Structures are given as structure tokens and as C-alpha cells.
mmCIF file of C-alpha atoms in Angstrom:
data_model
loop_
_atom_site.group_PDB
_atom_site.id
_atom_site.type_symbol
_atom_site.label_atom_id
_atom_site.label_comp_id
_atom_site.label_asym_id
_atom_site.label_seq_id
_atom_site.Cartn_x
_atom_site.Cartn_y
_atom_site.Cartn_z
ATOM 1 C CA GLY Y 2 -4.558 17.428 3.280
ATOM 2 C CA GLN Y 3 -3.472 15.302 0.792
ATOM 3 C CA SER Y 4 -5.312 13.934 -2.442
ATOM 4 C CA LEU Y 5 -4.569 11.383 -5.185
ATOM 5 C CA GLU Y 6 -7.234 11.566 -8.022
ATOM 6 C CA GLN Y 7 -7.140 8.573 -10.298
ATOM 7 C CA PRO Y 8 -9.848 6.656 -13.192
ATOM 8 C CA SER Y 9 -12.067 4.693 -10.835
ATOM 9 C CA GLU Y 10 -11.984 1.907 -13.687
ATOM 10 C CA VAL Y 11 -10.029 1.433 -16.973
ATOM 11 C CA THR Y 12 -11.411 -1.575 -19.627
ATOM 12 C CA ALA Y 13 -8.683 -2.341 -22.878
ATOM 13 C CA VAL Y 14 -8.416 -5.243 -25.076
ATOM 14 C CA GLU Y 15 -5.737 -7.705 -25.026
ATOM 15 C CA GLY Y 16 -2.398 -6.661 -26.520
ATOM 16 C CA ALA Y 17 -3.095 -3.203 -26.333
ATOM 17 C CA ILE Y 18 -1.434 -0.089 -24.704
ATOM 18 C CA VAL Y 19 -2.949 1.441 -21.734
ATOM 19 C CA GLN Y 20 -2.464 4.717 -19.882
ATOM 20 C CA ILE Y 21 -3.777 4.768 -15.677
ATOM 21 C CA ASN Y 22 -3.264 9.025 -14.699
ATOM 22 C CA CYS Y 23 -2.445 10.256 -11.204
ATOM 23 C CA THR Y 24 -3.171 13.504 -10.060
ATOM 24 C CA TYR Y 25 -1.733 14.677 -6.784
ATOM 25 C CA GLN Y 26 -2.220 17.790 -4.239
ATOM 26 C CA THR Y 27 0.480 16.854 -1.354
ATOM 27 C CA SER Y 28 1.593 18.994 1.405
ATOM 28 C CA GLY Y 29 5.539 17.731 -0.025
ATOM 29 C CA PHE Y 30 6.582 15.317 -2.626
ATOM 30 C CA TYR Y 31 9.070 12.189 -2.502
ATOM 31 C CA GLY Y 32 8.304 10.347 -4.993
ATOM 32 C CA LEU Y 33 5.640 8.848 -6.766
ATOM 33 C CA SER Y 34 5.133 4.959 -6.732
ATOM 34 C CA TRP Y 35 2.739 2.522 -8.434
ATOM 35 C CA TYR Y 36 1.486 -0.625 -7.114
ATOM 36 C CA GLN Y 37 -0.641 -3.400 -8.496
ATOM 37 C CA GLN Y 38 -2.943 -5.713 -6.294
ATOM 38 C CA HIS Y 39 -5.133 -8.651 -7.844
ATOM 39 C CA ASP Y 40 -8.141 -9.171 -5.592
ATOM 40 C CA GLY Y 41 -7.679 -10.863 -3.129
ATOM 41 C CA GLY Y 42 -3.660 -10.314 -3.063
ATOM 42 C CA ALA Y 43 -1.301 -7.945 -1.209
ATOM 43 C CA PRO Y 44 -1.248 -4.377 -3.255
ATOM 44 C CA THR Y 45 2.831 -5.461 -4.929
ATOM 45 C CA PHE Y 46 5.592 -2.449 -5.778
ATOM 46 C CA LEU Y 47 6.107 -1.736 -9.965
ATOM 47 C CA SER Y 48 7.973 1.308 -10.056
ATOM 48 C CA TYR Y 49 9.117 4.201 -8.647
ATOM 49 C CA ASN Y 50 9.508 8.046 -10.131
ATOM 50 C CA GLY Y 51 11.529 10.914 -8.037
ATOM 51 C CA LEU Y 52 12.841 13.003 -10.824
ATOM 52 C CA ASP Y 53 10.735 14.005 -14.144
ATOM 53 C CA GLY Y 54 10.611 11.772 -16.661
ATOM 54 C CA LEU Y 55 9.754 8.440 -17.812
ATOM 55 C CA GLU Y 56 11.020 5.263 -16.255
ATOM 56 C CA GLU Y 57 10.519 2.020 -17.686
ATOM 57 C CA THR Y 58 10.280 -1.969 -16.744
ATOM 58 C CA GLY Y 59 9.899 -4.533 -18.603
ATOM 59 C CA ARG Y 60 6.145 -4.341 -19.979
ATOM 60 C CA PHE Y 61 5.614 -1.420 -17.785
ATOM 61 C CA SER Y 62 6.417 2.237 -17.909
ATOM 62 C CA SER Y 63 6.261 5.447 -15.410
ATOM 63 C CA PHE Y 64 5.930 8.914 -15.968
ATOM 64 C CA LEU Y 65 6.520 12.036 -13.680
ATOM 65 C CA SER Y 66 6.082 16.257 -13.977
ATOM 66 C CA ARG Y 67 6.760 17.726 -10.705
ATOM 67 C CA SER Y 68 5.683 20.811 -12.202
ATOM 68 C CA ASP Y 69 2.106 19.322 -12.999
ATOM 69 C CA SER Y 70 1.748 17.048 -9.925
ATOM 70 C CA TYR Y 71 1.233 14.352 -12.731
ATOM 71 C CA GLY Y 72 2.231 11.160 -13.375
ATOM 72 C CA TYR Y 73 0.823 7.738 -15.436
ATOM 73 C CA LEU Y 74 1.681 4.004 -15.361
ATOM 74 C CA LEU Y 75 2.053 3.034 -19.115
ATOM 75 C CA LEU Y 76 1.330 -1.378 -19.390
ATOM 76 C CA GLN Y 77 1.726 -2.048 -23.155
ATOM 77 C CA GLU Y 78 0.905 -5.214 -24.958
ATOM 78 C CA LEU Y 79 -2.094 -6.360 -22.517
ATOM 79 C CA GLN Y 80 -1.860 -9.521 -21.128
ATOM 80 C CA MET Y 81 -5.063 -11.101 -19.466
ATOM 81 C CA LYS Y 82 -3.121 -11.267 -15.966
ATOM 82 C CA ASP Y 83 -2.739 -7.944 -15.885
ATOM 83 C CA SER Y 84 -6.400 -7.357 -15.056
ATOM 84 C CA ALA Y 85 -6.187 -5.974 -11.408
ATOM 85 C CA SER Y 86 -6.288 -2.590 -9.484
ATOM 86 C CA TYR Y 87 -3.154 -0.030 -9.259
ATOM 87 C CA PHE Y 88 -2.890 2.291 -6.846
ATOM 88 C CA CYS Y 89 -0.436 5.341 -7.514
ATOM 89 C CA ALA Y 90 0.737 6.348 -3.869
ATOM 90 C CA VAL Y 91 2.929 9.717 -2.588
ATOM 91 C CA ARG Y 92 5.701 10.031 -0.500
ATOM 92 C CA THR Y 93 5.735 13.547 1.191
ATOM 93 C CA SER Y 94 9.041 12.966 2.864
ATOM 94 C CA GLY Y 95 11.165 10.719 3.181
ATOM 95 C CA ASN Y 96 10.580 8.961 6.311
ATOM 96 C CA THR Y 97 7.193 9.232 5.738
ATOM 97 C CA PRO Y 98 4.590 6.352 5.286
ATOM 98 C CA LEU Y 99 3.035 6.260 1.506
ATOM 99 C CA VAL Y 100 -0.540 7.404 0.961
ATOM 100 C CA PHE Y 101 -2.388 6.114 -1.523
ATOM 101 C CA GLY Y 102 -4.867 7.024 -4.456
ATOM 102 C CA LYS Y 103 -8.444 4.577 -4.284
ATOM 103 C CA GLY Y 104 -6.937 2.917 -7.151
ATOM 104 C CA THR Y 105 -7.787 1.875 -10.922
ATOM 105 C CA ARG Y 106 -9.280 -1.000 -11.988
ATOM 106 C CA LEU Y 107 -8.131 -2.124 -14.830
ATOM 107 C CA SER Y 108 -10.353 -5.019 -16.715
ATOM 108 C CA VAL Y 109 -8.949 -6.720 -19.805
ATOM 109 C CA ILE Y 110 -10.528 -8.136 -22.423
ATOM 110 C CA ALA Y 111 -10.280 -10.621 -25.132
ATOM 111 C CA SER M 12 15.868 -12.060 1.815
ATOM 112 C CA GLN M 13 13.622 -10.237 3.112
ATOM 113 C CA THR M 14 10.269 -11.608 4.320
ATOM 114 C CA ILE M 15 7.241 -10.533 6.067
ATOM 115 C CA HIS M 16 4.756 -12.390 7.952
ATOM 116 C CA GLN M 17 1.163 -11.791 8.849
ATOM 117 C CA TRP M 18 -1.235 -13.825 10.785
ATOM 118 C CA PRO M 19 -4.186 -15.071 10.841
ATOM 119 C CA ALA M 20 -5.295 -14.702 6.845
ATOM 120 C CA THR M 21 -8.779 -14.520 7.589
ATOM 121 C CA LEU M 22 -10.317 -14.040 10.917
ATOM 122 C CA VAL M 23 -14.521 -13.425 11.819
ATOM 123 C CA GLN M 24 -15.023 -12.210 15.522
ATOM 124 C CA PRO M 25 -18.383 -11.077 16.679
ATOM 125 C CA VAL M 26 -18.483 -7.409 17.683
ATOM 126 C CA GLY M 27 -17.638 -6.573 21.244
ATOM 127 C CA SER M 28 -14.428 -9.559 21.390
ATOM 128 C CA PRO M 29 -10.665 -8.320 21.232
ATOM 129 C CA LEU M 30 -8.792 -8.045 18.258
ATOM 130 C CA SER M 31 -5.345 -8.931 18.194
ATOM 131 C CA LEU M 32 -3.233 -8.804 14.723
ATOM 132 C CA GLU M 33 0.580 -9.876 14.619
ATOM 133 C CA CYS M 34 3.043 -9.146 11.652
ATOM 134 C CA THR M 35 6.893 -9.533 11.406
ATOM 135 C CA VAL M 36 9.850 -9.230 9.262
ATOM 136 C CA GLU M 37 12.772 -11.147 8.416
ATOM 137 C CA GLY M 38 15.881 -10.614 6.694
ATOM 138 C CA THR M 39 16.098 -6.557 8.073
ATOM 139 C CA SER M 40 16.887 -4.292 10.821
ATOM 140 C CA ASN M 41 15.533 -1.453 11.899
ATOM 141 C CA PRO M 42 12.121 -1.229 9.379
ATOM 142 C CA ASN M 43 9.701 1.133 9.142
ATOM 143 C CA LEU M 44 6.281 -0.505 9.702
ATOM 144 C CA TYR M 45 2.919 0.570 8.801
ATOM 145 C CA TRP M 46 -0.543 -1.046 9.310
ATOM 146 C CA TYR M 47 -2.940 0.094 6.667
ATOM 147 C CA ARG M 48 -6.797 -1.450 6.232
ATOM 148 C CA GLN M 49 -8.641 -1.583 3.208
ATOM 149 C CA ALA M 50 -12.103 -2.070 2.777
ATOM 150 C CA ALA M 51 -13.562 -3.919 -0.079
ATOM 151 C CA GLY M 52 -12.589 -2.329 -3.459
ATOM 152 C CA ARG M 53 -11.435 1.132 -2.013
ATOM 153 C CA GLY M 54 -8.517 2.075 -1.541
ATOM 154 C CA LEU M 55 -5.308 1.663 1.200
ATOM 155 C CA GLN M 56 -6.192 3.948 4.945
ATOM 156 C CA LEU M 57 -3.184 4.358 6.691
ATOM 157 C CA LEU M 58 -3.968 3.346 10.376
ATOM 158 C CA PHE M 59 -0.424 3.562 11.806
ATOM 159 C CA TYR M 60 3.390 3.502 11.595
ATOM 160 C CA SER M 61 6.823 3.152 13.581
ATOM 161 C CA VAL M 62 10.062 3.750 12.847
ATOM 162 C CA GLY M 63 11.071 1.964 16.208
ATOM 163 C CA ILE M 64 10.690 -0.592 19.231
ATOM 164 C CA GLY M 65 7.879 1.626 21.267
ATOM 165 C CA GLN M 66 7.296 4.375 18.553
ATOM 166 C CA ILE M 67 4.348 4.408 17.220
ATOM 167 C CA SER M 68 2.092 7.317 14.904
ATOM 168 C CA SER M 69 -1.488 7.252 15.059
ATOM 169 C CA GLU M 70 -2.712 8.353 11.801
ATOM 170 C CA VAL M 71 -7.151 7.681 12.216
ATOM 171 C CA PRO M 72 -8.598 8.299 15.328
ATOM 172 C CA GLN M 73 -10.311 4.918 16.244
ATOM 173 C CA ASN M 74 -10.713 2.394 18.707
ATOM 174 C CA LEU M 75 -7.545 0.322 17.252
ATOM 175 C CA SER M 76 -4.213 0.390 18.843
ATOM 176 C CA ALA M 77 -0.400 -0.740 17.700
ATOM 177 C CA SER M 78 2.418 -2.244 19.273
ATOM 178 C CA ARG M 79 5.945 -2.144 18.526
ATOM 179 C CA PRO M 80 7.591 -4.410 21.390
ATOM 180 C CA GLN M 81 10.293 -5.449 19.347
ATOM 181 C CA ASP M 82 11.987 -4.183 16.749
ATOM 182 C CA ARG M 83 11.040 -6.849 13.830
ATOM 183 C CA GLN M 84 7.278 -7.337 15.629
ATOM 184 C CA PHE M 85 4.495 -4.999 15.796
ATOM 185 C CA ILE M 86 0.810 -5.872 16.699
ATOM 186 C CA LEU M 87 -2.618 -4.487 15.756
ATOM 187 C CA SER M 88 -4.848 -4.594 18.586
ATOM 188 C CA SER M 89 -8.429 -4.196 19.583
ATOM 189 C CA LYS M 90 -10.639 -3.624 23.070
ATOM 190 C CA LYS M 91 -13.827 -3.985 21.217
ATOM 191 C CA LEU M 92 -14.748 -4.882 18.153
ATOM 192 C CA LEU M 93 -16.905 -2.353 16.320
ATOM 193 C CA LEU M 94 -19.400 -3.749 12.657
ATOM 194 C CA SER M 95 -17.114 -0.679 10.830
ATOM 195 C CA ASP M 96 -13.418 -2.377 11.897
ATOM 196 C CA SER M 97 -14.094 -5.378 8.841
ATOM 197 C CA GLY M 98 -11.609 -4.823 5.814
ATOM 198 C CA PHE M 99 -8.645 -6.237 4.937
ATOM 199 C CA TYR M 100 -5.328 -5.652 7.457
ATOM 200 C CA LEU M 101 -2.184 -4.767 5.723
ATOM 201 C CA CYS M 102 1.292 -5.210 7.435
ATOM 202 C CA ALA M 103 3.964 -3.296 5.014
ATOM 203 C CA TRP M 104 7.896 -2.824 5.618
ATOM 204 C CA LYS M 105 10.319 -0.691 4.524
ATOM 205 C CA GLY M 106 13.872 -0.457 4.712
ATOM 206 C CA ARG M 107 15.719 2.206 5.906
ATOM 207 C CA GLU M 108 18.829 2.238 3.699
ATOM 208 C CA GLY M 109 18.455 3.749 0.267
ATOM 209 C CA GLY M 110 16.346 6.702 1.579
ATOM 210 C CA GLY M 111 13.031 7.154 1.048
ATOM 211 C CA ASN M 112 12.925 5.716 -2.727
ATOM 212 C CA GLN M 113 12.556 3.041 -0.999
ATOM 213 C CA PRO M 114 9.477 0.867 -1.614
ATOM 214 C CA GLN M 115 7.003 -0.557 0.723
ATOM 215 C CA HIS M 116 6.600 -3.982 1.157
ATOM 216 C CA PHE M 117 3.091 -5.815 1.905
ATOM 217 C CA GLY M 118 2.376 -8.821 3.693
ATOM 218 C CA ASP M 119 -0.557 -10.921 2.675
ATOM 219 C CA GLY M 120 -2.806 -8.982 4.620
ATOM 220 C CA THR M 121 -5.462 -10.637 6.860
ATOM 221 C CA ARG M 122 -9.176 -10.223 6.160
ATOM 222 C CA LEU M 123 -11.351 -9.462 9.383
ATOM 223 C CA SER M 124 -14.825 -10.069 9.371
ATOM 224 C CA ILE M 125 -17.423 -8.596 12.125
ATOM 225 C CA LEU M 126 -20.352 -10.664 13.030
#
């Protein structure tokens, strides 16, 4: 089977930096993705890592280490609007659906 | 640009009633299509996916079924709903171009409550 582990909840202060980790055990690996979901909304795509290293998109960065089956999402200069659930997801081959972790609920406090 | 439409946004149904949720995608051809379910405060569970018309793969045995009668239309159905079918149902699509690194794009979802 496939499993992705990420913390269930994280709390951080506005303006700070927070890192959300994800470890995975899957039968195949074709990249790690991150999605953001606000309460009542649909998940929206944030980032994708197909190779080892860091990908940066504005305040958000994502990292992958395939040898460690590990990745993280880094959010900088946190804003109140970043309060949401964040999901890591793995595709096990090119044409298969994403398998999602259970999500990390991020609360940004003043 | 591509868009995905899902309806209805909210649905309240009695136990034992039938279900039909519809999802359509515009602006792309031959997309991969997916149905996920999300229980309150939980992760996304893949229900069905389709790589083409009439091609449906089921991930979880249950009383739900899916159909793809047209290239950009994906329907989730049930003949008799159970209380456990309550949840947030999300349709998603992925383009074929660019390979497996293409993201999945989600519709706004249908919140289904079974009474």
C-alpha cells in the first residue's frame, strides 16, 4: 500500500517561518506535490518536486530528498490568510492519480 | 483556459435515495478525470479515475459507481445512499500534455449530507 505521513496540526506566528514535513512509502515515485485547502474550499496546487532539491515560488518553497523518501513545504513571512490545511501527495507513476497525505492544519496566530 | 465545473455545490439526501453528481471540464481534450471524497477534517480518498471515455478504475469497493459518457464529463452515482456516504466530493482533472508532473486541478466540490 501507499502511505504518506505529515503532522496533523502546526501553529505559527504571523511573519514567522514554518516547515511542514512529509515522509512517504509508496510502491513507485513520480514526484511529490503540495496542495493548500482553505476551510470549505477545494485543494489548490502549490508546488511539485520531481527531482531532489529545493523549488521556490514566492513565499513558498518545497524540498525533496528521494533517497530519504522525505520532503517539506516551507512557508515564509506567514500571513493570516495562510491558515489552511496543507497536503502532500505522491504520484506513483506517470499516469496514476495522486495519493494524498491526511493533511496538516496550519493555524497562523497574531 | 481550462475550467472545471461541479454541481450541485450542496446536497441533502435521505438514506436509501439515489445520487448523481456531475463534473465537466472545459478547455482541454482527453483529460484524466478523478473523483475523491473527503470526510470532515480528513484527507482525500480516491474513489474513481478515468483515462478515457468508458474507462473507469475503482479504488475502493463501495456502493458508488462512476461513468464517463463523454470525453470531458465524469459522473458519480449511487442507487441507494448510506449514512457513511456523507462527505465532501471533489472532482479533478489532469492534462495529458507534459506527463506525470502535471498537477491535478480540483472543482469546487459537492458537500453531501445524508439524513
